[in-house]
Coordinates of C-alpha atoms in Angstrom, one line a residue:
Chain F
X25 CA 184.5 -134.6 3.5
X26 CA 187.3 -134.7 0.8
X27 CA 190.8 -136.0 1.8
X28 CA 194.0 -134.4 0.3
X29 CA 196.0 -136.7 -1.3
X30 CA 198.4 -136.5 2.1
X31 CA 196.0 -137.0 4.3
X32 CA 197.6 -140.2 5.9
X33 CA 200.9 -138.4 6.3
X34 CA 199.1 -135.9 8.2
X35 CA 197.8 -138.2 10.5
X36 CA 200.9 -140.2 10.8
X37 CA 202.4 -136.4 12.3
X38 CA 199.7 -136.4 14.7
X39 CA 197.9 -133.2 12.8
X40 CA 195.2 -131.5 14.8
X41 CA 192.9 -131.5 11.8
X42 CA 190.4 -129.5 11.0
X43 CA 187.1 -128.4 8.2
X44 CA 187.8 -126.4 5.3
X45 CA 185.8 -125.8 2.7
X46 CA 184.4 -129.0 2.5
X47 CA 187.9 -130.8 3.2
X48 CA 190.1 -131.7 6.0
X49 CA 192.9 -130.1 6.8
X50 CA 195.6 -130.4 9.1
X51 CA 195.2 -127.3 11.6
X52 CA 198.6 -127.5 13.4
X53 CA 201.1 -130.3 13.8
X54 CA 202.8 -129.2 17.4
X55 CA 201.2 -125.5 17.7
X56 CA 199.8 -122.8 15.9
X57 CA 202.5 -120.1 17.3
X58 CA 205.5 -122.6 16.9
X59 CA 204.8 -122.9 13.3
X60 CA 204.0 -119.3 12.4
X61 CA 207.0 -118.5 13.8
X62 CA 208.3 -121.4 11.7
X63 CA 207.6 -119.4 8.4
X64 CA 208.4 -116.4 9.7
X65 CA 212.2 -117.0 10.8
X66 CA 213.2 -120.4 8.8
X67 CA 211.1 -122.2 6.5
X68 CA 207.4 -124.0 6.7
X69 CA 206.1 -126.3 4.5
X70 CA 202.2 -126.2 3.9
X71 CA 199.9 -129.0 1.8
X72 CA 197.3 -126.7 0.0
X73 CA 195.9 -129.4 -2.5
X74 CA 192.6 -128.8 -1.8
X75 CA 192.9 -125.8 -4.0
X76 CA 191.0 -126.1 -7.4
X77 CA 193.5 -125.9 -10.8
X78 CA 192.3 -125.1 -14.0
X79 CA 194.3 -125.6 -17.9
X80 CA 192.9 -123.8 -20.2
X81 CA 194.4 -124.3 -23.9
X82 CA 193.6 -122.3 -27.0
X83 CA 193.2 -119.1 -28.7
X84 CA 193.2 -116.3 -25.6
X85 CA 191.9 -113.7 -27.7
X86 CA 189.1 -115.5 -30.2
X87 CA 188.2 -118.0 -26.8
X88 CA 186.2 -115.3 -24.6
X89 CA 187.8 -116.2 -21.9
X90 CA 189.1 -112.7 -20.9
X91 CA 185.2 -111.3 -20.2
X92 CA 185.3 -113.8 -16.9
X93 CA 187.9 -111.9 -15.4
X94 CA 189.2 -108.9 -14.1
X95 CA 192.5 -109.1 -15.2
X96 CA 194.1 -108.6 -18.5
X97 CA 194.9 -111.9 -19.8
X98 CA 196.6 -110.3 -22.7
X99 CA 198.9 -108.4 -21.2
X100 CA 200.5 -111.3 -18.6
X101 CA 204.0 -111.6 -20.0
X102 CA 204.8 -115.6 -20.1
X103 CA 205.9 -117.0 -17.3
X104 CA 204.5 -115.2 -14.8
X105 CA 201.1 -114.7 -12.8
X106 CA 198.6 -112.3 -12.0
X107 CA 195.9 -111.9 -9.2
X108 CA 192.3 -111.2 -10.1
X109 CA 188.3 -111.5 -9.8
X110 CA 185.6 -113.4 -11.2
X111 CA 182.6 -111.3 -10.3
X112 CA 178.6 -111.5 -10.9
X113 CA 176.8 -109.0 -13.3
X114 CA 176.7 -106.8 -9.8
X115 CA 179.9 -106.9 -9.4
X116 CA 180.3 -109.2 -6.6
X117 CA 183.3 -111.3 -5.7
X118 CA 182.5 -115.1 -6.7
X119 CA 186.0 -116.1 -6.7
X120 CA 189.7 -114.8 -6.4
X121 CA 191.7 -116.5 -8.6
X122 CA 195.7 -116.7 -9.8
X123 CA 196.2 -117.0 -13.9
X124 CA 199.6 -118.3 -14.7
X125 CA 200.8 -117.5 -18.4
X126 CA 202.0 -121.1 -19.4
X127 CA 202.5 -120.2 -23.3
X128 CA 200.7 -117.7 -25.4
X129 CA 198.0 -120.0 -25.3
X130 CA 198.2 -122.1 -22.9
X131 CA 196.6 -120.9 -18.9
X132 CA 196.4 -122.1 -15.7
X133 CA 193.6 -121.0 -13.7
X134 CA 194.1 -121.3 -9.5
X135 CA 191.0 -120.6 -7.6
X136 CA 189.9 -121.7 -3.8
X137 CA 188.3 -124.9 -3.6
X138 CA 184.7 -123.9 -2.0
X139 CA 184.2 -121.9 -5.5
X140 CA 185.7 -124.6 -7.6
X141 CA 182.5 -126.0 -9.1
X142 CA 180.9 -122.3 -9.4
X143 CA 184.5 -120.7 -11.3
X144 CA 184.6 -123.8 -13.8
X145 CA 181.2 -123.2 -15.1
X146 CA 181.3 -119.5 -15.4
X147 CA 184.5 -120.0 -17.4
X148 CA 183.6 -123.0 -19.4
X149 CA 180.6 -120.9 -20.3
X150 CA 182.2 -118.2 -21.3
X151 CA 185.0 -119.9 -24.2
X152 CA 183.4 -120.2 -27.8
X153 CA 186.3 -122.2 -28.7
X154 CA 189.8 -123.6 -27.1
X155 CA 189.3 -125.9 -24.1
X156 CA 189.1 -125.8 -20.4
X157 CA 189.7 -128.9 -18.4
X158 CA 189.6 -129.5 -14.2
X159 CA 192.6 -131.3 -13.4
X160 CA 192.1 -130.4 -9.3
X161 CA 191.4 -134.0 -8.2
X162 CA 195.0 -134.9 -9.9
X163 CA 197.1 -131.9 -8.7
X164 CA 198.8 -131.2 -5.2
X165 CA 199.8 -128.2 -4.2
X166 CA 202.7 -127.8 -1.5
X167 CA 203.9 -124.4 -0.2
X168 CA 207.0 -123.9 0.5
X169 CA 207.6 -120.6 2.1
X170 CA 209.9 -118.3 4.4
X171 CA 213.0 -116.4 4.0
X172 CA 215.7 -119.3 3.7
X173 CA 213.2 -120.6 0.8
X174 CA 215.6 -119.8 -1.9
X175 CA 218.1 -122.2 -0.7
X176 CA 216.5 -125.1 0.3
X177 CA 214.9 -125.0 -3.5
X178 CA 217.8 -124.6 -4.7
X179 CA 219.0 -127.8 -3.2
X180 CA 215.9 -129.7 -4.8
X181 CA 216.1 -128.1 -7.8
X182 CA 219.9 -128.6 -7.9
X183 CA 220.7 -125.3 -9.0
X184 CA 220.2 -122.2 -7.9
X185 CA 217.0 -120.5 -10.1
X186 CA 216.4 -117.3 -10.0
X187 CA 212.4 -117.0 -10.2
X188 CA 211.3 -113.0 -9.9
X189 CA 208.1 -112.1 -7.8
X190 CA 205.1 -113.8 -9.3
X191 CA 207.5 -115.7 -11.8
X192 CA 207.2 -119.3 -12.5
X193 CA 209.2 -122.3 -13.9
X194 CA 208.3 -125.7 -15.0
X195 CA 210.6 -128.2 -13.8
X196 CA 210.9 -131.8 -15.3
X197 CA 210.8 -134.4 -12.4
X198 CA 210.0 -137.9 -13.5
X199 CA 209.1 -137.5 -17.0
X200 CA 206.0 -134.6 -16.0
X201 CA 205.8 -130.8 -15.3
X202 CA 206.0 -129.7 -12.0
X203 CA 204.7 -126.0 -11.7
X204 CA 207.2 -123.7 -9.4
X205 CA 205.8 -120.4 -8.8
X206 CA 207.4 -117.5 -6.7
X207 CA 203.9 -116.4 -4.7
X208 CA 202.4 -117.5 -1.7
X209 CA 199.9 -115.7 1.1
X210 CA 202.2 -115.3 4.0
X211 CA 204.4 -112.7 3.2
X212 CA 207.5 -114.5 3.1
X213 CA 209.4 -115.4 0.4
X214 CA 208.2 -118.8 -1.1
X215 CA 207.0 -120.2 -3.6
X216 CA 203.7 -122.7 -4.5
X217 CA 204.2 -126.0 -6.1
X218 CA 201.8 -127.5 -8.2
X219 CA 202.0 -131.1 -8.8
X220 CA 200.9 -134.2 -10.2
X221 CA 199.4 -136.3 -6.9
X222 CA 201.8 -139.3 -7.4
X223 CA 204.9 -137.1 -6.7
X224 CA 203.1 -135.6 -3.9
X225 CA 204.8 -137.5 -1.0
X226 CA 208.0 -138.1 -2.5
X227 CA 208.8 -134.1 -2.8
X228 CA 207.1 -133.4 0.2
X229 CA 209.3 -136.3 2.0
X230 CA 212.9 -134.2 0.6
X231 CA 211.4 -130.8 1.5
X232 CA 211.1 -131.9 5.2
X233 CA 214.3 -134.0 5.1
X234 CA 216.1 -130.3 4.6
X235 CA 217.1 -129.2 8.8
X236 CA 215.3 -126.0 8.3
X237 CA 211.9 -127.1 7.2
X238 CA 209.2 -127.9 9.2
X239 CA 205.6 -128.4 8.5
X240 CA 203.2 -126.3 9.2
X241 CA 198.9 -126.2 9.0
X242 CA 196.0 -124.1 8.2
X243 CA 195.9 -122.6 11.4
X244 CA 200.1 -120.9 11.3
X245 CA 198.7 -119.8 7.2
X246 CA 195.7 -117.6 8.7
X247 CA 197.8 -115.2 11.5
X248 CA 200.7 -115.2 8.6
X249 CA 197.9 -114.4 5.7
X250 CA 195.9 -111.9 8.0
X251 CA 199.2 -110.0 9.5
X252 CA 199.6 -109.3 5.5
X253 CA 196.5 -107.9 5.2
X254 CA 195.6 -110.9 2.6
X255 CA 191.8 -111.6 2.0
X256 CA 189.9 -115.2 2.4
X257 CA 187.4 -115.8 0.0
X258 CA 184.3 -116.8 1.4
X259 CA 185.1 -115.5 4.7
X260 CA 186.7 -111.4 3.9
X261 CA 185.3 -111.7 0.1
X262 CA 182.1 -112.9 -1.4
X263 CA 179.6 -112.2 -3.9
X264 CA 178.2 -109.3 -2.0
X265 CA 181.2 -107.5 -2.2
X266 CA 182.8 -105.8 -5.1
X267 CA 186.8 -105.4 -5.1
X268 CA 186.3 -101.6 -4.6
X269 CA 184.5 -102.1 -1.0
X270 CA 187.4 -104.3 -0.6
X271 CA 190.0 -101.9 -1.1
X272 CA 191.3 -104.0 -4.1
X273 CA 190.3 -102.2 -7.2
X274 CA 194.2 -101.7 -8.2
X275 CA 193.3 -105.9 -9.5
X276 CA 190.6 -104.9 -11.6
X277 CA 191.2 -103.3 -15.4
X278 CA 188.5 -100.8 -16.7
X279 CA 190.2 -100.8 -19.8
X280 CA 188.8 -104.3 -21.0
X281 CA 185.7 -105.8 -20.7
X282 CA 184.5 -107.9 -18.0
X283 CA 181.8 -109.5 -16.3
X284 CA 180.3 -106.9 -13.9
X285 CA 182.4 -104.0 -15.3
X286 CA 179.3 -102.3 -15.9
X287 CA 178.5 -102.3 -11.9
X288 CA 181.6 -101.2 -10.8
X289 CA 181.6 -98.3 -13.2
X290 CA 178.2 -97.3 -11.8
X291 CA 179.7 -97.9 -7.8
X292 CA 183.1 -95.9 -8.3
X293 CA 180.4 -92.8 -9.8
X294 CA 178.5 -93.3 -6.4
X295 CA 180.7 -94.4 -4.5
X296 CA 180.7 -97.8 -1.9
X297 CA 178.1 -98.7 0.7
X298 CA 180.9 -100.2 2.5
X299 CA 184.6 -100.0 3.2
X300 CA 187.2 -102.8 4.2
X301 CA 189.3 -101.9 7.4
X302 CA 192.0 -103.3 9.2
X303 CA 192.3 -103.1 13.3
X304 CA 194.4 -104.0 15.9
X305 CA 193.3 -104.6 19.1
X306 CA 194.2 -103.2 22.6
X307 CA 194.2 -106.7 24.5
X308 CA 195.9 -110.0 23.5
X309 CA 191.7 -110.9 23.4
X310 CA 191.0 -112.1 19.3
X311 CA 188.1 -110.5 17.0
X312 CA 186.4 -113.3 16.0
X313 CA 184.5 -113.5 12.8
X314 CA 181.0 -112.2 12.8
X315 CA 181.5 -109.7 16.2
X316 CA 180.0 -106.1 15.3
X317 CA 182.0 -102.8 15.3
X318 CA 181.1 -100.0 16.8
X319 CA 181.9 -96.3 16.7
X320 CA 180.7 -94.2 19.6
X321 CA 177.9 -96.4 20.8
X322 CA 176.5 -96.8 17.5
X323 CA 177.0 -100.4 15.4
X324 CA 178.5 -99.5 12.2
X325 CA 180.0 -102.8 10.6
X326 CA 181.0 -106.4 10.9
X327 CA 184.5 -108.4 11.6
X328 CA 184.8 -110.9 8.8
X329 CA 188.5 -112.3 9.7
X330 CA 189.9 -112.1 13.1
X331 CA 193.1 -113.7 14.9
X332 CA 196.2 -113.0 16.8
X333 CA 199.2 -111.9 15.6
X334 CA 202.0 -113.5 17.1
X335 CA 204.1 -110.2 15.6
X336 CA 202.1 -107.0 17.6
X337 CA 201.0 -110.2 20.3
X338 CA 197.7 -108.6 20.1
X339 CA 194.9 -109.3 18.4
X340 CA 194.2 -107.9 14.7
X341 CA 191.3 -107.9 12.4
X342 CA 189.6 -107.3 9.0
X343 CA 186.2 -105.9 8.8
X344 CA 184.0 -103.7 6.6
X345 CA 182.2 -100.7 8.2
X346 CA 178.5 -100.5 6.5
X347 CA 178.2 -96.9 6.8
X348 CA 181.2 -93.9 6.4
X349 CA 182.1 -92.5 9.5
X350 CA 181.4 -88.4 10.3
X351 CA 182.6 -86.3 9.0
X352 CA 181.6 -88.9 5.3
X353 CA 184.2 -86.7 3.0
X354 CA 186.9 -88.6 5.1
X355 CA 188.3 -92.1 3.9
X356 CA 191.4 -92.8 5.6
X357 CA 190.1 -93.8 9.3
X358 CA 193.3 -94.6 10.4
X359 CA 193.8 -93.8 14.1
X360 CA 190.0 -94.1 14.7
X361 CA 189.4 -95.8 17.8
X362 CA 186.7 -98.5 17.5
X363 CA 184.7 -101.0 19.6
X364 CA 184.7 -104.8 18.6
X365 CA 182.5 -107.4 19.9
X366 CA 179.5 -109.4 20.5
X367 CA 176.0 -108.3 22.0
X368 CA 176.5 -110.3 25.1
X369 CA 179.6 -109.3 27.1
X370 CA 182.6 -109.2 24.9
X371 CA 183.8 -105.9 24.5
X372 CA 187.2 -105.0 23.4
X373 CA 189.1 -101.7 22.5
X374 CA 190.7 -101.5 18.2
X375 CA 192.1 -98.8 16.4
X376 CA 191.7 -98.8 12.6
X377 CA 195.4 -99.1 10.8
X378 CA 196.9 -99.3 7.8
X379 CA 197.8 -102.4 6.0
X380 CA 200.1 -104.9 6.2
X381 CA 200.0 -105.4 9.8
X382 CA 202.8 -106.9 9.1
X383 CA 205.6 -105.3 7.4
X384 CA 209.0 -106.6 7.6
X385 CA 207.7 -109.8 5.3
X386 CA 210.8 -111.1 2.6
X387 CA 208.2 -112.0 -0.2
X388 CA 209.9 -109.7 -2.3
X389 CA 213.6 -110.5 -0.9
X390 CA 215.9 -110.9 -4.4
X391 CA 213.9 -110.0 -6.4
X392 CA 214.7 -107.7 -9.4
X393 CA 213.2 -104.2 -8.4
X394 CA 212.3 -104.8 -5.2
X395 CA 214.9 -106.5 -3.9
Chain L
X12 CA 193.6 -133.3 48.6
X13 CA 191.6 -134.9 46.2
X14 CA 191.0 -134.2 42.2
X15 CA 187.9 -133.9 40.0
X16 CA 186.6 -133.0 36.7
X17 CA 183.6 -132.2 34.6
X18 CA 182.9 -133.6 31.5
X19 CA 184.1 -129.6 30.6
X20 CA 187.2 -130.4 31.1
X21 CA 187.7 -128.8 34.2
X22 CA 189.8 -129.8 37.0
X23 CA 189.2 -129.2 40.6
X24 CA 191.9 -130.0 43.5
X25 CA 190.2 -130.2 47.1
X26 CA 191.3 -129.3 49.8
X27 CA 189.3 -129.0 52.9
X28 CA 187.0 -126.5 51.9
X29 CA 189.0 -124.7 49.0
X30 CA 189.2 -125.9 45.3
X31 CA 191.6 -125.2 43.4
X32 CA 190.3 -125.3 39.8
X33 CA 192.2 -125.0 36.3
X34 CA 191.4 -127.1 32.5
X35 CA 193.1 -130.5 31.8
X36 CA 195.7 -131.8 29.4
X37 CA 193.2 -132.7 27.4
X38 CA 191.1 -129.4 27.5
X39 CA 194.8 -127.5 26.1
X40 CA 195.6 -130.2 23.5
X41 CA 192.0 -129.2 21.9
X42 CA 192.9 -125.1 22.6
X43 CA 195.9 -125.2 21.3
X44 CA 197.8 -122.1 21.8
X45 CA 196.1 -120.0 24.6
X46 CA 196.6 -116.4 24.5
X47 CA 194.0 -114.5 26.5
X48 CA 192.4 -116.0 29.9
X49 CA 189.7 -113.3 31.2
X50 CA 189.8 -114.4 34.9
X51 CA 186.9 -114.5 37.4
X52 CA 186.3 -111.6 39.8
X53 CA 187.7 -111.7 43.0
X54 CA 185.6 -112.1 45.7
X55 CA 182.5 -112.9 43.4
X56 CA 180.6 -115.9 44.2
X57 CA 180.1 -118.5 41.0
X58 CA 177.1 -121.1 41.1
X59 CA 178.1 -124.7 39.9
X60 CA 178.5 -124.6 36.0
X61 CA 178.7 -121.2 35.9
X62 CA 181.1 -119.4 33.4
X63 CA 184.0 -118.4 35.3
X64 CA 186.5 -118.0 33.4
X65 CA 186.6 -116.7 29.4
X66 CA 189.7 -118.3 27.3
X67 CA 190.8 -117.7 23.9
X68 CA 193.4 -119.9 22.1
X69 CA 193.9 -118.4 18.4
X70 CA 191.8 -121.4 17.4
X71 CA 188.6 -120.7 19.4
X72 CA 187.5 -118.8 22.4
X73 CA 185.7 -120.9 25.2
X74 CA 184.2 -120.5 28.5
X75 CA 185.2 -122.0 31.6
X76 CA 182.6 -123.1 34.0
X77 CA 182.8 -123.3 37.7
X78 CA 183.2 -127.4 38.9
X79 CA 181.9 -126.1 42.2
X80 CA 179.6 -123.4 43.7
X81 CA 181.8 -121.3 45.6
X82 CA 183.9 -117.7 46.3
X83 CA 187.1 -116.9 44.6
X84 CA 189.4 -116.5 47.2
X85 CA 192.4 -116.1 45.1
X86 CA 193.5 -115.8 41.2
X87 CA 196.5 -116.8 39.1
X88 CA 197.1 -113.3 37.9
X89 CA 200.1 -114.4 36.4
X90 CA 198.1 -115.6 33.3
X91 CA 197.2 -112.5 32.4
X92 CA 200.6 -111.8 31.7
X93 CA 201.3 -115.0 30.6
X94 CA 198.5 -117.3 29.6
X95 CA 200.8 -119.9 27.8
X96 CA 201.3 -121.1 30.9
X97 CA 198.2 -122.7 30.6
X98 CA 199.6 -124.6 27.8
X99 CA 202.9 -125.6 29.5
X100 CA 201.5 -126.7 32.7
X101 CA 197.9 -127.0 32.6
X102 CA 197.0 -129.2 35.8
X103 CA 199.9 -127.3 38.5
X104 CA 201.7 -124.1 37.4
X105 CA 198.3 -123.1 35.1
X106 CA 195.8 -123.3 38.2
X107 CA 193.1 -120.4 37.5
X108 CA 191.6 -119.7 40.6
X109 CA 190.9 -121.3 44.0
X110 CA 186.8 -121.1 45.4
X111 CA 185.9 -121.7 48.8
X112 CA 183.4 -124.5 49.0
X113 CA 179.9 -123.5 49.7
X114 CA 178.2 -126.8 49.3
X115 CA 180.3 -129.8 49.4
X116 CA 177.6 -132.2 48.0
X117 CA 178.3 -131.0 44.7
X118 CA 181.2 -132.8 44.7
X119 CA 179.5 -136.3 43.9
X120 CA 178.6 -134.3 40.3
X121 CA 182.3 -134.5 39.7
X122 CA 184.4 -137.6 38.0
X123 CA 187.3 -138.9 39.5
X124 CA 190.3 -139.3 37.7
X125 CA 189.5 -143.2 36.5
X126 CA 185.8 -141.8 35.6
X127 CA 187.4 -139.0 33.8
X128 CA 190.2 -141.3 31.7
X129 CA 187.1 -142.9 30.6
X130 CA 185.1 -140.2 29.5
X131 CA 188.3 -139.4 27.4
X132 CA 187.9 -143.0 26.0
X133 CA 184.8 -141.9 25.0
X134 CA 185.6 -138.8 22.6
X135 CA 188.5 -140.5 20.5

């Protein structure tokens, strides 16, 4: 299994640690509800390096490299990022990725790490000219997120910044570009820091030195990704579902060409096998990934993400239902009352909601518009 | 009164014929946060290794079995209102049920404490 380039500090804080996607990880340092509530109310600070990073440098346009993705490359002003899809000729979700608009011709790709190998061939592949390069095994990625964020990077930064919403900056530290984006996938306000590995412990060391940052693991990041409604690929995405089913078609542009464009064109005529739904449970009892839903005795879909959220304190969900629900015309099941669970004797009570379960997050807190 | 385990992780304090059971230290620091404990039924008679309890931590959910064939006598219903308890106080305040005895034989399948700080030593 892979080790992040902290992994001995990780250790050294007695991390619980944990698989993920072929690395380890720390799961929780003191407790997974302790440092949820952690992001939530102060500050948290989070090592994501296992995350894959990709430059790309070269003619956007002439490359190719818009057909791999969803997104309009083109139209990301500079300085600032966008969320999109790679997808299979079906239409399928290989990959979610970030694209940060470095200069007018220069990118960097951010995808999850179990589709790192898979994403850097399909976009290699599909550039005629310019150049693409893996720089994951150098870069480390720290989160730094919750509402009091803005001031304790301030106080690293040395002044105060003001990066909007899915802005970046590059900072000089030592000599080298360190990457400073305003996004993260916990709601709160944060941002992501992308880094050569040698600075890794050295920034990490001053963030935690600040009195109200603490760490936090993999385990606090799922209840405060999953109370936001924010999908995991590989577990609430992959290539068998297109961003329609997911309910994410708003990252997706039909004006440009794109792998699997053609598929999605032919789905949204037809309309989905499958919807993506939300649920919150009537018990304190946790979905767990994999447990069937059903709707009046009849099995009509599958939990893919499952925890508890320390917010309602009872237990919340994602899942897709295979098959509309009577009367078909209707798509908003909200206030349907559902059954989760496995075949043998778990059994508990959900009602479909809408998203985010969650919804007092700052992520947007200071922000131009939506401040 | 004398205590047992099971290589589980369960505890079981004995005391003439009734057994007070809960999970160790140990058994929490894999959990981590507990929040849901289905107890056992009252008055329902469990068979050695049986599930008797159903616990979910947001990490995982895992059964508990019985150290001891025996009838539940009494609950800790105050987990279901507050299962952290389990976390705080795992081996007093977090007991989950007491069982009367049925066969006190079983008892020599249990560890004692030393055995128990060794099977420990064995899972680092």
């Amino acid at each position: 299994m892979k080790k992040m380039p902290l992994h001995n500090l990780h250790l050294k804080l007695s991390a619980k640690m944990g698989e993920f996607a072929g690395w380890q990880v720390p799961l929780f340092y003191s407790s997974i509800i302790s440092e949820y509530k952690q992001c939530r109310q102060s500050v948290a600070l989070f090592d994501i390096s296992h995350m894959g990073e990709f430059i790309f440098k070269g003619d956007i346009e002439k490359s190719g490299i818009e057909k791999a993705v969803t997104v309009w490359i083109k139209k990301i002003p500079v300085g600032r990022s966008r969320y999109g899809f790679i997808l299979n000729n079906s239409g399928g979700i290989i990959d979610d990725l970030l694209i940060f608009k470095i200069n007018n011709d220069k990118l960097l790709f951010v995808v999850n790490a179990a589709a790192e190998s898979i994403d850097y061939k399909i976009l290699k592949k599909s550039i005629s000219c310019g150049y693409l390069e893996n720089i994951s095994t150098k870069t480390a990625k720290i989160d730094i997120q919750g509402p009091l964020a803005k001031e304790v990077l301030a106080e690293f930064l040395n002044c105060s910044q003001v990066i909007p919403y899915f802005g970046f900056i590059e900072f000089d530290y030592q000599g080298e570009k360190i990457l400073i984006s305003r996004t993260g996938y916990t709601g709160e306000l944060g941002y992501e820091i992308f880094l050569p590995n040698k600075f890794v412990l050295s920034i990490w060391e001053k963030f935690i030195s600040h009195e109200k940052v603490k760490p936090a693991g993999f385990g606090a990041r799922d209840i405060l990704r999953l109370e936001m409604g924010y999908n995991l690929a590989g577990q609430d995405l992959d290539d068998t579902i297109t961003p329609l089913e997911a309910g994410l078609s708003k990252f997706v542009n039909f004006s440009k060409d794109f792998t699997g464009k053609a598929a999605l064109v032919e789905q949204k005529k037809k309309g989905v096998d499958k919807t993506r739904v939300a649920f919150v449970v009537s018990s304190k009892r946790i979905p767990r990934p994999g447990y069937k839903i059903y709707y009046q005795d009849k099995e009509i879909g599958e939990v893919t993400s499952g925890s508890f959220s320390a917010h309602l304190s009872s237990g919340i969900g994602l899942g897709y239902l295979e098959s509309p629900l009577t009367p078909p015309a209707c798509r908003d099941y909200s206030d349907i009352k559902i059954i989760v669970g496995n075949n043998k004797k778990v059994k508990i009570e959900a009602q479909i909601v809408n998203l985010p379960f969650y919804k007092k997050g700052s992520l947007r807190k200071g922000s131009g518009l939506h401040s | 009164m004398s205590i047992y385990y099971t290589k589980n992780h369960e505890w079981a304090k004995v005391e003439d014929n009734i057994a007070m059971v809960g999970i160790t230290e140990y058994a929490v620091s894999q959990l981590g946060d507990v929040v849901f404990i289905n107890l056992p039924e009252s008055e329902k008679s469990y068979k050695q290794d049986e599930t008797l309890a159903e616990i979910e931590s947001v990490k995982a959910a895992s059964d508990i079995y019985s150290p001891l064939s025996g009838k539940v006598t009494e609950l800790n219903s105050k987990l279901d209102n507050s299962p952290e308890t389990i976390n705080n106080s795992p081996e007093t305040k977090g007991w989950i049920a007491k069982i009367e005895i049925i066969n006190s034989d079983e008892i020599n399948k249990l560890m004692n404490k030393e055995q128990y700080q060794q099977h420990l030593q064995t899972l680092k």
